[in-house]
mmCIF file of C-alpha atoms in Angstrom:
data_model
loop_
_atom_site.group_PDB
_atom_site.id
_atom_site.type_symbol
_atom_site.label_atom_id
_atom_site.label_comp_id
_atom_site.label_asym_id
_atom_site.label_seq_id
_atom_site.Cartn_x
_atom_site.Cartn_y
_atom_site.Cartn_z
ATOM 1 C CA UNK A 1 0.000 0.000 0.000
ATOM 2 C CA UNK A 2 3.134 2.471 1.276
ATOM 3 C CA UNK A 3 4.308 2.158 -2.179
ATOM 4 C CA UNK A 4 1.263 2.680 -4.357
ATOM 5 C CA UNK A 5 0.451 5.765 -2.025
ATOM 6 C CA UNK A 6 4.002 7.085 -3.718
ATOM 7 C CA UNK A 7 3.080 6.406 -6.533
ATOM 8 C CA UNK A 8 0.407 8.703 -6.444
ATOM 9 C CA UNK A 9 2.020 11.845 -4.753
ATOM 10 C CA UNK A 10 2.896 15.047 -6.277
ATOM 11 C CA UNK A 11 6.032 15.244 -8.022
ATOM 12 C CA UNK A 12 8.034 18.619 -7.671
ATOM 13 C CA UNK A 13 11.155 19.400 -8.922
ATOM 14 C CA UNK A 14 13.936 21.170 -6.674
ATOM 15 C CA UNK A 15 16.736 23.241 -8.367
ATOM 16 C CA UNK A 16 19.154 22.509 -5.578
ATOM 17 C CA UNK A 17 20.753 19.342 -5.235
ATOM 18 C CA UNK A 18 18.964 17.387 -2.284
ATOM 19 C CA UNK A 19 22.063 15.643 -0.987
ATOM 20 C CA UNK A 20 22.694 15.681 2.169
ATOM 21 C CA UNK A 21 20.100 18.179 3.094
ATOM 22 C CA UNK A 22 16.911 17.351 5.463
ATOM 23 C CA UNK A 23 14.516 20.255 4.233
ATOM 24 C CA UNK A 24 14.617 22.933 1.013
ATOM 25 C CA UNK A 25 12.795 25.338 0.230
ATOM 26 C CA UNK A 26 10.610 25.641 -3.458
ATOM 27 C CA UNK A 27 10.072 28.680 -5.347
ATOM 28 C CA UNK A 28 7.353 30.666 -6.112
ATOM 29 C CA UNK A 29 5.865 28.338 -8.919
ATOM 30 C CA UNK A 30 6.120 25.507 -6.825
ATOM 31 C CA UNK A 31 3.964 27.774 -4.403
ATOM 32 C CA UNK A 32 1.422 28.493 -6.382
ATOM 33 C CA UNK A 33 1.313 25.464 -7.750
ATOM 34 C CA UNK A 34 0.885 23.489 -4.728
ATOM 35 C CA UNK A 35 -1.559 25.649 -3.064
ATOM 36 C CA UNK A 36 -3.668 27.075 -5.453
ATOM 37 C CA UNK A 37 -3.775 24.320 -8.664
ATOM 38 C CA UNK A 38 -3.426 21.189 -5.657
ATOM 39 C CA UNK A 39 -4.620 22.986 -2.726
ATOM 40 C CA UNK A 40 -2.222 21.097 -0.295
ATOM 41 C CA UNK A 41 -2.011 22.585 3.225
ATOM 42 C CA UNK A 42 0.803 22.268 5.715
ATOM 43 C CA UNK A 43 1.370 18.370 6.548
ATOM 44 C CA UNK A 44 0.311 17.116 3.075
ATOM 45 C CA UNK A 45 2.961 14.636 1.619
ATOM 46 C CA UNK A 46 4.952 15.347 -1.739
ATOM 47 C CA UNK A 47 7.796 13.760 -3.611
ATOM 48 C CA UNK A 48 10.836 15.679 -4.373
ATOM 49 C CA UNK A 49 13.387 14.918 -6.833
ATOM 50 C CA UNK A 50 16.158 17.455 -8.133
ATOM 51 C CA UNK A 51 17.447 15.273 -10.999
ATOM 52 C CA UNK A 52 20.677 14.078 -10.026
ATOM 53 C CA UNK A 53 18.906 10.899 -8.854
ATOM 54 C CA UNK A 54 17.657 12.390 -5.612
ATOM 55 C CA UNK A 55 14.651 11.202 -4.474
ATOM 56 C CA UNK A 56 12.207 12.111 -1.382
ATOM 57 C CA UNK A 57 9.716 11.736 0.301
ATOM 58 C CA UNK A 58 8.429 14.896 1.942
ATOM 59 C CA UNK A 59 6.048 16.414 4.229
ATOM 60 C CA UNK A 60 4.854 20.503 3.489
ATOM 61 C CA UNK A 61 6.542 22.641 6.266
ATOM 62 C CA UNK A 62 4.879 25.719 5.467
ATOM 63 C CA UNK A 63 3.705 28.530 2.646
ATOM 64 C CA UNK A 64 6.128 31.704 2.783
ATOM 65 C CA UNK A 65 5.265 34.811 0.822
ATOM 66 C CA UNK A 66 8.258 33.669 -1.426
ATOM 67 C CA UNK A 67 7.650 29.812 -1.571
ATOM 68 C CA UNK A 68 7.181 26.611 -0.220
ATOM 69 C CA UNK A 69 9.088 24.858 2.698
ATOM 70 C CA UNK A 70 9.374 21.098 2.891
ATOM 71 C CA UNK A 71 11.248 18.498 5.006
ATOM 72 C CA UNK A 72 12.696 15.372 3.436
ATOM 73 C CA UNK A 73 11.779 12.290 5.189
ATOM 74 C CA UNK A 74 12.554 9.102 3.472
ATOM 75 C CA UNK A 75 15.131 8.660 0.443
ATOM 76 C CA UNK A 76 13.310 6.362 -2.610
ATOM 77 C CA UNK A 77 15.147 3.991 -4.577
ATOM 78 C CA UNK A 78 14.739 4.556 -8.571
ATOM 79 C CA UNK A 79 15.832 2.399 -11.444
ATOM 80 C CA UNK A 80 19.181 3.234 -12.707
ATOM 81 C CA UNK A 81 19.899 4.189 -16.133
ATOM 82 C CA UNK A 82 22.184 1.705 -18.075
ATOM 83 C CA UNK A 83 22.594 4.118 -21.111
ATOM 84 C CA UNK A 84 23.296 7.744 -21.504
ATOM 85 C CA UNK A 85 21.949 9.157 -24.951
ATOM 86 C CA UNK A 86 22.759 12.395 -26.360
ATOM 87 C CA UNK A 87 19.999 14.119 -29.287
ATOM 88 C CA UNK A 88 21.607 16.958 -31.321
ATOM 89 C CA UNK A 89 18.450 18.264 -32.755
ATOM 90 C CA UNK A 90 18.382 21.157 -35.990
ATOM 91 C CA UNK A 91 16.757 23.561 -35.535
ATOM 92 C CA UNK A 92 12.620 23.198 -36.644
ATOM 93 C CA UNK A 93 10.475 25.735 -37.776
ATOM 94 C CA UNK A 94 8.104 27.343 -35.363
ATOM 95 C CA UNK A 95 7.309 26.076 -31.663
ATOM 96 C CA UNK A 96 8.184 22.374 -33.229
ATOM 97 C CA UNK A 97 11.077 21.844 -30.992
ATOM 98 C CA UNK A 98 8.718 22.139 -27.832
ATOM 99 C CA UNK A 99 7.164 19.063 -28.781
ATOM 100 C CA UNK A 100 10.587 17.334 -29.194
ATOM 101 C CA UNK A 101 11.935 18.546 -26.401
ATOM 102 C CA UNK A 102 8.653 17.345 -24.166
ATOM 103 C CA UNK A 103 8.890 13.780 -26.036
ATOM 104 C CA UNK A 104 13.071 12.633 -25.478
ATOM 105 C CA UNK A 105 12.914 14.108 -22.236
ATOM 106 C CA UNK A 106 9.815 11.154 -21.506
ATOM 107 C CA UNK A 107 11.837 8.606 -23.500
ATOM 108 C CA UNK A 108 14.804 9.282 -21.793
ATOM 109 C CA UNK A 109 17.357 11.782 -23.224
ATOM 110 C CA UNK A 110 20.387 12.666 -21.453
ATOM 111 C CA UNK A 111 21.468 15.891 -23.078
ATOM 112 C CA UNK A 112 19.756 17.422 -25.944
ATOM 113 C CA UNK A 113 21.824 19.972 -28.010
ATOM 114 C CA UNK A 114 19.773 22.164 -30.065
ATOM 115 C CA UNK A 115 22.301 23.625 -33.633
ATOM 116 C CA UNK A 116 21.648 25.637 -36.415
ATOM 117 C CA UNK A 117 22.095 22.967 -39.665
ATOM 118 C CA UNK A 118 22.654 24.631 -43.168
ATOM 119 C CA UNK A 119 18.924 23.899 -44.507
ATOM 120 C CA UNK A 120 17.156 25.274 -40.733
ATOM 121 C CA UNK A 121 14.460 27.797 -42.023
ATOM 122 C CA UNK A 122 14.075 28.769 -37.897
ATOM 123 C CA UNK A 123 17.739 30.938 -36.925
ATOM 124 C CA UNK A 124 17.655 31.813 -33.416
ATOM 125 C CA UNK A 125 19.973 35.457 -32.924
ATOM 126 C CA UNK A 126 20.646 37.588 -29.881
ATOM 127 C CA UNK A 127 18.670 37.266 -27.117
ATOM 128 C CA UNK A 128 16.125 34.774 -28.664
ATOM 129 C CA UNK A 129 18.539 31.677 -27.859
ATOM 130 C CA UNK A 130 19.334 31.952 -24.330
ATOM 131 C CA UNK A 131 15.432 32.563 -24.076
ATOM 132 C CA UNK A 132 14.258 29.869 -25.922
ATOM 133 C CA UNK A 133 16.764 27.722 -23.781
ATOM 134 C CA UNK A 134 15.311 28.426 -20.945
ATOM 135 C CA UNK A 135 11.927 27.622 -21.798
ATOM 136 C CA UNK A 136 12.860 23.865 -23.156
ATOM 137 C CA UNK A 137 14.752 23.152 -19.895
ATOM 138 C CA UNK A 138 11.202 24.361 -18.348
ATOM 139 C CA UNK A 139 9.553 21.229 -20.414
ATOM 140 C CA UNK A 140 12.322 18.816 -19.768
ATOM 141 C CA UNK A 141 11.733 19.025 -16.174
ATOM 142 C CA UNK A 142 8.174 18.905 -16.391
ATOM 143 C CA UNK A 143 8.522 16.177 -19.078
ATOM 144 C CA UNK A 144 10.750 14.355 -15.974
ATOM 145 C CA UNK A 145 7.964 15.170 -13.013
ATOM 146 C CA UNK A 146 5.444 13.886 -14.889
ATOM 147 C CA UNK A 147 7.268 10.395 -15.839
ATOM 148 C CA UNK A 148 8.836 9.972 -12.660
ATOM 149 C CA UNK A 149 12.508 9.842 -13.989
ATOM 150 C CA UNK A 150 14.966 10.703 -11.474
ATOM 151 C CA UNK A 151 16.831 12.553 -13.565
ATOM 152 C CA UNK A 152 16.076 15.274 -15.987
ATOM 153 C CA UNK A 153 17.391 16.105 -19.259
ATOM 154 C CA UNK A 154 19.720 19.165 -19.895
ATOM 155 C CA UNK A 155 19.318 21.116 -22.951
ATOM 156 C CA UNK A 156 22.342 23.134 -23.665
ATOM 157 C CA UNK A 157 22.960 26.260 -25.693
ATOM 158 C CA UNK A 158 22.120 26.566 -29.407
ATOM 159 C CA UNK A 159 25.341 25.422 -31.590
ATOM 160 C CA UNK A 160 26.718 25.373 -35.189
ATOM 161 C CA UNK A 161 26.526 21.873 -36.989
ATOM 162 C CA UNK A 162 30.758 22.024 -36.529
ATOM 163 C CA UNK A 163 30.384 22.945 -32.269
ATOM 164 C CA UNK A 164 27.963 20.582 -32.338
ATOM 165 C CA UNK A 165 29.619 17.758 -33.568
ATOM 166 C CA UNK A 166 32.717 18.639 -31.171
ATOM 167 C CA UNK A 167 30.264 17.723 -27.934
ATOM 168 C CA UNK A 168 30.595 13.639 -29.288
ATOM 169 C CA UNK A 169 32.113 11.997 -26.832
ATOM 170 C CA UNK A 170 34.810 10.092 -28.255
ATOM 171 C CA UNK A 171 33.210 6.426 -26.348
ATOM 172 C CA UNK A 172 29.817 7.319 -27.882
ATOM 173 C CA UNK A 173 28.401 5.204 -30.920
ATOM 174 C CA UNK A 174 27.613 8.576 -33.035
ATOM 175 C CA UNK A 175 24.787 8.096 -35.552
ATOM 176 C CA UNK A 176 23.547 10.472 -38.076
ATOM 177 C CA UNK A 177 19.948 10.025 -39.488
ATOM 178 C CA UNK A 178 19.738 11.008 -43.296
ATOM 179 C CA UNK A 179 17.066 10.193 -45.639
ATOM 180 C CA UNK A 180 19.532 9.422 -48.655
ATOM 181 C CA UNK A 181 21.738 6.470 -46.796
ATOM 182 C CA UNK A 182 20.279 3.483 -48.191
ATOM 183 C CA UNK A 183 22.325 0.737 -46.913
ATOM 184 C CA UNK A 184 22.938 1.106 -42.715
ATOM 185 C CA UNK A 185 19.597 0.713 -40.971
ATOM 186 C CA UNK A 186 19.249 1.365 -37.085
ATOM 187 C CA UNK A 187 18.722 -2.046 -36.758
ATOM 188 C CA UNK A 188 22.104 -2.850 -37.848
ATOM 189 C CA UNK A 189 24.073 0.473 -35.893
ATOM 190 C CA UNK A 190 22.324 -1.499 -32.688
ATOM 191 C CA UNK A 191 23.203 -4.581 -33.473
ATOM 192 C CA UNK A 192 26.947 -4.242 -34.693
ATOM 193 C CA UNK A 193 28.725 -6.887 -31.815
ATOM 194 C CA UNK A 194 31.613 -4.199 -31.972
ATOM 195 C CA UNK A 195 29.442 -1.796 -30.216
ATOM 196 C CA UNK A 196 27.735 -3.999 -27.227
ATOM 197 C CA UNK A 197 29.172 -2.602 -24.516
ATOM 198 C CA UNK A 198 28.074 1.101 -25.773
ATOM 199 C CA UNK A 199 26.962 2.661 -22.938
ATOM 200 C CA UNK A 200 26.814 6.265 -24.557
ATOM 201 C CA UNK A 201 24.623 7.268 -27.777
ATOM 202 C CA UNK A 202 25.396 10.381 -29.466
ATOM 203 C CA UNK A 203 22.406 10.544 -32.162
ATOM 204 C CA UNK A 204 22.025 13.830 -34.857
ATOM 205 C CA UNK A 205 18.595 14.465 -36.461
ATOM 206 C CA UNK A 206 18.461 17.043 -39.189
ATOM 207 C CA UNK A 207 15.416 19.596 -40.047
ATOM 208 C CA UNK A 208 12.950 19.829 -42.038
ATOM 209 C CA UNK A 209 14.853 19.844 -45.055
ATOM 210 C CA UNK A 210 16.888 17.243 -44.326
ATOM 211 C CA UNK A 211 20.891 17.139 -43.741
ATOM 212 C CA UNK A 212 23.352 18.402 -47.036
ATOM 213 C CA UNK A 213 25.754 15.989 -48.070
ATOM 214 C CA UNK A 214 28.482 18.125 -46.714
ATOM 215 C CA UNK A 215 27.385 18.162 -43.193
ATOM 216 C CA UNK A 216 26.882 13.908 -43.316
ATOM 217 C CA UNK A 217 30.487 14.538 -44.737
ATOM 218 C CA UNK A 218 31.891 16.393 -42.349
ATOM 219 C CA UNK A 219 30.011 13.531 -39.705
ATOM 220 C CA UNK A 220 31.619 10.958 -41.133
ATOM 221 C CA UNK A 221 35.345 12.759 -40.833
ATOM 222 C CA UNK A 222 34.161 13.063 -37.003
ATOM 223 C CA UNK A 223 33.307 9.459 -36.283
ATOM 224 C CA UNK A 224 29.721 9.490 -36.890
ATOM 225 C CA UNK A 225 27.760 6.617 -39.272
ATOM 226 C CA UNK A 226 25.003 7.677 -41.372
ATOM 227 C CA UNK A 227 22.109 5.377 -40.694
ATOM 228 C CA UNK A 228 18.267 5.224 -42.084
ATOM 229 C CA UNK A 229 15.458 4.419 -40.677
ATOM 230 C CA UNK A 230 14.210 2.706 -43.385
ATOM 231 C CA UNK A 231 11.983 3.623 -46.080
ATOM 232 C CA UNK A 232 9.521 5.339 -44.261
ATOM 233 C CA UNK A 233 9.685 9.214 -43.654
ATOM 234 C CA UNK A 234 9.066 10.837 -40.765
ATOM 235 C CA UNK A 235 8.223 14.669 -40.038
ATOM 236 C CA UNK A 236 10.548 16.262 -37.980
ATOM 237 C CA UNK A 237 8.912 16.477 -34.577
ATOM 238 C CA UNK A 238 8.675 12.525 -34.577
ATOM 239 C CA UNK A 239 11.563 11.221 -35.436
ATOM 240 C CA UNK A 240 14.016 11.976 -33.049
ATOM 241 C CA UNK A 241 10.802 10.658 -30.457
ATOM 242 C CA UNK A 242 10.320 7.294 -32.944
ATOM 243 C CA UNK A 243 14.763 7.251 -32.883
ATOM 244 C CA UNK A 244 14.864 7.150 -28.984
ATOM 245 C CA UNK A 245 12.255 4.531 -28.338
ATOM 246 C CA UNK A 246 13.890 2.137 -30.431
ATOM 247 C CA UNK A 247 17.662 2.545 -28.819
ATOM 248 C CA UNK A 248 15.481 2.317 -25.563
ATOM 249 C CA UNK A 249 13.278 -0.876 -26.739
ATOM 250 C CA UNK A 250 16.899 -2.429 -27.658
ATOM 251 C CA UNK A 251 19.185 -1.200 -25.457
ATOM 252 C CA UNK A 252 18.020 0.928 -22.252
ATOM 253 C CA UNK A 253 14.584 1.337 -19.880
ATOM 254 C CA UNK A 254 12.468 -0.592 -22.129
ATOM 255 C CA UNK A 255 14.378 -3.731 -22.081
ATOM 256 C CA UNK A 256 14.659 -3.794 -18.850
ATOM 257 C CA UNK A 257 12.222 -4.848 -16.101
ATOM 258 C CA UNK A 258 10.869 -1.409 -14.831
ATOM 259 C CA UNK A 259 10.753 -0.638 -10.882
ATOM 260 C CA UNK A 260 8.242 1.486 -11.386
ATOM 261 C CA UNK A 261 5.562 0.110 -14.334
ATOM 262 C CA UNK A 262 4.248 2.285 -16.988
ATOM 263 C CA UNK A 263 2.592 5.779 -15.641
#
């Protein structure tokens, strides 16, 4: 029963790392959310997380004028992640990259790396980056409350196609989706025996236009392998989300028997 009452608890998110701490205090949203959307009082029970793989259990202290105070009162185990994946995602047109943002996040992501490719209609200058930043870390972490990951994905600045490809790590299998390779399916960059002990993915998805031939080029020079999915074509807000369900089906928190079941 203890554990299905969990399960059903409010998830918040804490910006300050919950180790070794007994109580923290919440921000304003986190205020307003809990006592005007929930209406929670003092006493009610929460869970907090601050995605580093901190996990509470907590009890609401009290409403400040500036917040909300709680005390942590028992840690809660989570199911570790066997993979890391990165998603360097070009830039879409319009508010498309909220939805892919929102969808990796729930599947998973690690890092997602927004970059400008050569054929991105959408060119974010001057202050308009940072912003827009800002506001997909605000859906990653909601993306994480709401699935109950521990951990929540970071979205960094926007890059070039050249800065981005720099951010590989060099133990990463680094795969480049592009509609013209015929031959390398994703089925066979998973499957490769040279790669099963990959515990980093590195994964570029182009825009809506597609990659040039230069940039898969320029990839290739930097250690990445052009791969298909197949004949089928997807739009732009789903296939980075249909590309990180299958490395997860084959090799990360869908193959694996989940702690926590499906939400």
């Amino acid at each position: 029963m203890r554990e299905n009452l969990t399960l059903t608890l409010p998830r918040i998110y804490s910006s300050r790392t919950l180790q070794n701490v007994s109580s923290c205090e919440l921000g304003a949203d986190n205020r307003r959310y809990l006592k005007t959307v929930l209406r929670l009082n003092p006493g009610d029970r929460v869970i907090i997380f601050d995605g580093y793989g901190h996990d509470f259990e907590a009890r609401i202290e009290s409403f400040t004028s500036s917040g909300v105070c709680v005390a942590l009162e028992k840690a809660l185990p989570h199911t570790s992640k066997h993979i890391s994946i990165t998603l360097a995602q070009a830039l879409p047109k319009g508010n498309k990259m909220d939805l892919i943002v929102k969808g990796v996040a729930e599947l998973g992501a690690d890092v997602i790396i927004p970059f400008t490719a050569d054929r991105s209609v959408s060119r974010l200058t001057g202050e308009k980056a940072p912003a827009r930043v800002v506001r997909w870390q605000k859906i990653a972490r909601e993306a994480s409350r709401c699935t109950g990951s521990a951990s929540v994905a970071e979205v960094e600045p926007v890059l070039s196609f050249e800065g981005m490809l720099l951010r590989a790590q060099s133990d990463a299998r680094k795969m480049i989706f592009w509609e013209e390779e015929e031959r390398q399916t994703i089925k066979d960059a998973l499957s490769d025996p040279a790669y099963d002990i990959v515990l980093r993915y590195f994964i570029v998805v182009g825009p809506e236009g597609g990659l040039s031939r230069d940039e898969v080029a320029q990839a290739r020079q930097a250690g990445f392998i052009p791969v298909t999915l197949g004949r089928q074509i997807l739009k732009v807000e789903t296939a980075a989300m249909a590309i990180l369900a299958i490395i997860q089906y084959e090799k990360g928190i869908f193959g694996l028997q989940s702690e926590r079941g499906a939400k």
